[in-house]
Tab-separated table of C-alpha atoms in Angstrom:
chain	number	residue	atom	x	y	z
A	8	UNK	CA	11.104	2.915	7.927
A	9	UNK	CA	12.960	4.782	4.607
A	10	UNK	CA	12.433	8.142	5.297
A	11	UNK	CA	14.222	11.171	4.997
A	12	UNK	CA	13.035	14.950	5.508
A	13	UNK	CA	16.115	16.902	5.067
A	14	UNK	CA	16.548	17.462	8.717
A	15	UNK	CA	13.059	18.372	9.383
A	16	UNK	CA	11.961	17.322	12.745
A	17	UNK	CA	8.454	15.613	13.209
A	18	UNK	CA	7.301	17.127	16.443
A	19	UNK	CA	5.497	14.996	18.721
A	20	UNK	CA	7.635	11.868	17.235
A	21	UNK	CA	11.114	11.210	19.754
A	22	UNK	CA	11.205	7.095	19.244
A	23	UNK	CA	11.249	6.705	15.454
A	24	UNK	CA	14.527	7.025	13.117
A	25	UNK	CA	13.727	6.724	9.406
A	26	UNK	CA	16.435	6.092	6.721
A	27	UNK	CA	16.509	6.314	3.493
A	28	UNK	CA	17.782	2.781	1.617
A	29	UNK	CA	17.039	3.809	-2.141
A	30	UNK	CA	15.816	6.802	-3.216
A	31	UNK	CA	14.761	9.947	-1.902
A	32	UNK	CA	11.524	10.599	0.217
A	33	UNK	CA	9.669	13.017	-2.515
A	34	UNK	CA	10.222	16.837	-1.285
A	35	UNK	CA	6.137	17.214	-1.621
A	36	UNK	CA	5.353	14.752	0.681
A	37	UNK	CA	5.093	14.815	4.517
A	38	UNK	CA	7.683	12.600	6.148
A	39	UNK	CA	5.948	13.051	9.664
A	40	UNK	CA	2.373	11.570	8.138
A	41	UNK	CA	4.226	7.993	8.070
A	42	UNK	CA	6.353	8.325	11.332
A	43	UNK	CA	3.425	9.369	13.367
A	44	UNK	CA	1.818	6.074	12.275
A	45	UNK	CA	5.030	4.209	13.025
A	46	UNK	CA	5.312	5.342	16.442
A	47	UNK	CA	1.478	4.844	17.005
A	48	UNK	CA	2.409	1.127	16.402
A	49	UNK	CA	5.327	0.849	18.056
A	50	UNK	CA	3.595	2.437	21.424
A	51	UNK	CA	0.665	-0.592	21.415
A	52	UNK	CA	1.585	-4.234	21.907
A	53	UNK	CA	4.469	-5.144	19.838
A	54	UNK	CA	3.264	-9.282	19.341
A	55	UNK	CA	0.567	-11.413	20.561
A	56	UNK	CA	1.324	-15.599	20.725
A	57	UNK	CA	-1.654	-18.006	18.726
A	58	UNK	CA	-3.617	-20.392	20.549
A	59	UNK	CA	-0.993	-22.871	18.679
A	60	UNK	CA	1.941	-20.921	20.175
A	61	UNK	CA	3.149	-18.934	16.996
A	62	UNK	CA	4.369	-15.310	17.624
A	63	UNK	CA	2.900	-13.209	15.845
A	64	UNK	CA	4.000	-9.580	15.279
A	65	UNK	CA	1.721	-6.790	15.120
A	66	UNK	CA	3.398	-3.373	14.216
A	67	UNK	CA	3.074	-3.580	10.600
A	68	UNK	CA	-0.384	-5.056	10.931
A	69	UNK	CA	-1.162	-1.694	13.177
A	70	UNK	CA	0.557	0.890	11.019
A	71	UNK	CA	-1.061	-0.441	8.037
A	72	UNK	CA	-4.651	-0.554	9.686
A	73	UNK	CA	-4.269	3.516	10.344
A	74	UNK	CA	-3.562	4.407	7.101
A	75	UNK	CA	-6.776	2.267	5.861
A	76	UNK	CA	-9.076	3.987	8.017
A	77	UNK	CA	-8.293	7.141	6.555
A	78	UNK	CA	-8.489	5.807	2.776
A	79	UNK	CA	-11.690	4.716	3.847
A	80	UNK	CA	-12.897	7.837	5.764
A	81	UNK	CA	-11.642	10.086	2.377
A	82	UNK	CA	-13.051	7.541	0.131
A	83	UNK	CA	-10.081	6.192	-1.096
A	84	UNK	CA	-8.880	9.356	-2.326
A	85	UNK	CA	-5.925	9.182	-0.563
A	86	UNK	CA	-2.069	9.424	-1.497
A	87	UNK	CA	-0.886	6.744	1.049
A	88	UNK	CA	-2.457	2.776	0.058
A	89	UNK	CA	-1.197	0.158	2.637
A	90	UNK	CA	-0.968	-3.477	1.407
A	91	UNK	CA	-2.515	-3.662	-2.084
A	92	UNK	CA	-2.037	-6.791	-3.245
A	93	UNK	CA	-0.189	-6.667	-6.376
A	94	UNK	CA	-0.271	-9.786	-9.296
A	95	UNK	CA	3.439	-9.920	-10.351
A	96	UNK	CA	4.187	-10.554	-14.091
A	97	UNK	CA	6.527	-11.480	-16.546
A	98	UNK	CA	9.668	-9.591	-16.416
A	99	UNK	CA	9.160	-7.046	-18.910
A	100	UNK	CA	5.450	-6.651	-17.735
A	101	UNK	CA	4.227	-4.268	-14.713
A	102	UNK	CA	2.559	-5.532	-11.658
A	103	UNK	CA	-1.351	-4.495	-11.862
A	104	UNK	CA	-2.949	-4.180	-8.608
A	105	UNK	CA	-5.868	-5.814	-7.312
A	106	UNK	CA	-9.049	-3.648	-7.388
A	107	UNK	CA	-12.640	-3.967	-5.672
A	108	UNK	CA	-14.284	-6.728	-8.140
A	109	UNK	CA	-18.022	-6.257	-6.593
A	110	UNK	CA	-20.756	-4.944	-8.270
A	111	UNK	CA	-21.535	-2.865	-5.504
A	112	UNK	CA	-17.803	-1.241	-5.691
A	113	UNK	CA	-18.258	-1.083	-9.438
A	114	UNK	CA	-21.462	1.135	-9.230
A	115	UNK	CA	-20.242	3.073	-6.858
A	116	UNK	CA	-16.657	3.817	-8.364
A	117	UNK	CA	-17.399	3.651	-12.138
A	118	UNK	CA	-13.996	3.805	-13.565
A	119	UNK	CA	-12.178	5.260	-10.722
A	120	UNK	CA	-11.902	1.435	-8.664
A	121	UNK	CA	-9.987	1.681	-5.312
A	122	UNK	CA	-7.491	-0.979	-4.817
A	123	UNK	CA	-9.348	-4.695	-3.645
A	124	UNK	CA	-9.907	-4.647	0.251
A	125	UNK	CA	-9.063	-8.456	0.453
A	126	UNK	CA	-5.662	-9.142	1.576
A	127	UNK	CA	-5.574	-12.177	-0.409
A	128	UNK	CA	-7.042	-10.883	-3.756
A	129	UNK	CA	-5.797	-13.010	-6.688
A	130	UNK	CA	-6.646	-13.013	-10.661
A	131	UNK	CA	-9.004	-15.560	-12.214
A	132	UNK	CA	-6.635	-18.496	-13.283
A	133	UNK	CA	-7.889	-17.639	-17.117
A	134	UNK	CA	-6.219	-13.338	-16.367
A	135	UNK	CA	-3.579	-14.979	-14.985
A	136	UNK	CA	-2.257	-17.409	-17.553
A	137	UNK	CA	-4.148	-14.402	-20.169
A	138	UNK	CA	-1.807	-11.639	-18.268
A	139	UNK	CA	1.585	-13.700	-17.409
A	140	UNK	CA	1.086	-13.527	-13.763
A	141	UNK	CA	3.549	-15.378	-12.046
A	142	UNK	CA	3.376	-14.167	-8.344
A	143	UNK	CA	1.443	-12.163	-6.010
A	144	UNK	CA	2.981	-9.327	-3.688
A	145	UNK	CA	1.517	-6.999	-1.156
A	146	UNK	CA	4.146	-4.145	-0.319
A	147	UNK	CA	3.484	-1.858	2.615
A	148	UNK	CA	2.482	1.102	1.224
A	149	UNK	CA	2.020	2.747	-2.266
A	150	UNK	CA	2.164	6.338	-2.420
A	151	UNK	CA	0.436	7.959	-5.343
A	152	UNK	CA	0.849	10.629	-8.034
A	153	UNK	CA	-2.828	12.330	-8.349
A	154	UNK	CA	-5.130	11.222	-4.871
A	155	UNK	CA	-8.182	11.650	-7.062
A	156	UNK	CA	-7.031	8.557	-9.015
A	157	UNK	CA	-7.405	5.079	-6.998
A	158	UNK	CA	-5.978	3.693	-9.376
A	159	UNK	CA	-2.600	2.797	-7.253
A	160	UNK	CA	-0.377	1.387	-10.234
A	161	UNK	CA	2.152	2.375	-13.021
A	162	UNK	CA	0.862	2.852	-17.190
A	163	UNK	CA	-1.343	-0.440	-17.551
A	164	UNK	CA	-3.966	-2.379	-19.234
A	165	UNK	CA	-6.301	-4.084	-16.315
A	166	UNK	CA	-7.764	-7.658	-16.769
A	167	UNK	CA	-10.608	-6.009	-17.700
A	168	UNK	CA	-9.084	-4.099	-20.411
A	169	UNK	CA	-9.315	-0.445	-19.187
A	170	UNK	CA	-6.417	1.212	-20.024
A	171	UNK	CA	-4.698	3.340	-16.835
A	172	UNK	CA	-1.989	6.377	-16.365
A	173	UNK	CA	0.892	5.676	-14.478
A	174	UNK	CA	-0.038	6.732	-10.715
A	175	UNK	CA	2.392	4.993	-8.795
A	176	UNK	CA	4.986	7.642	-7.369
A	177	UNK	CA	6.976	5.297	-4.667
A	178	UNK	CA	6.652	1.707	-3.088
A	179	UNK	CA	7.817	2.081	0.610
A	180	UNK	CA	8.371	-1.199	2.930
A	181	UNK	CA	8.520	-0.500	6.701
A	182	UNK	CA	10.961	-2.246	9.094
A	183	UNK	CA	10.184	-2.268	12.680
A	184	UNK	CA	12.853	-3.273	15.324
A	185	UNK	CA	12.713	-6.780	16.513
């Protein structure tokens, strides 16, 4: 996991090591939040095997479960997001996340959408060839800038054409042993 908390120890934690690849955990932030959830998955069953005999590894799958039960217990206000799914564009375009598309979600939410609880959210093919989407990617987690925003993205126009600040403040990808 790329952490790093200037020496600060995370009590309770004694099987995780975090490092830093590029850039620097933010100094506001608590390094411990992420390694607690790290070890949590590390300490349950590290892979199960299919009924067709694929290994299948469950650490990641784990860690990133945690962190959605407490996005959904604060309502989505929540600086850590694990896996939203992201709809890659052209080069010199940003990534827009996937947010809750139900009716339900948008009555509830307004114009404050949390990110799109299916893992497999994708663009209608008309926003995609609209926006220049070329790929789909679902990092780890997405730490924001403001918690009251759910909006989990950099400066964008949506498919729907609501205009959003930038709220991203750091992608982080995981790595477990193995």
């Amino acid at each position: 996991m790329a952490i790093s908390n200037n020496g600060k120890m995370c009590p309770a934690v004694t099987s995780i090591t975090c490092t830093m690849e590029i850039g620097v955990f933010p100094a506001d932030e608590d390094p411990c939040y992420l390694a607690r959830k790290a070890e949590y998955a590390l300490r349950l069953p590290a892979m199960i095997i299919t009924k067709l005999g694929a290994i299948r590894f469950l650490n990641q799958v784990i860690m990133s479960g945690l962190i959605k039960v407490e996005e959904l217990k604060h309502d989505f206000l929540w600086p850590y997001k694990a896996e939203v799914v992201f709809a890659i564009r052209e080069e010199q375009d940003v990534p827009l996340p996937m947010l809750a598309a139900s009716q339900v979600s948008k009555q509830r939410y307004g114009d404050n959408l949390p990110q799109s609880s299916n893992p497999f959210a994708r663009p209608s093919a008309e926003d995609a060839e609209k926006f220049g989407v070329v790929g789909i990617r679902r990092p780890d987690i997405i730490l924001v800038k403001d918690e009251a925003l759910r909006w989990p993205g950099r400066n964008a126009t949506y498919f729907d054409g609501s205009v959003h600040p930038d709220n991203l403040k750091m992608l982080i990808e995981v790595k477990f042993p193995g």
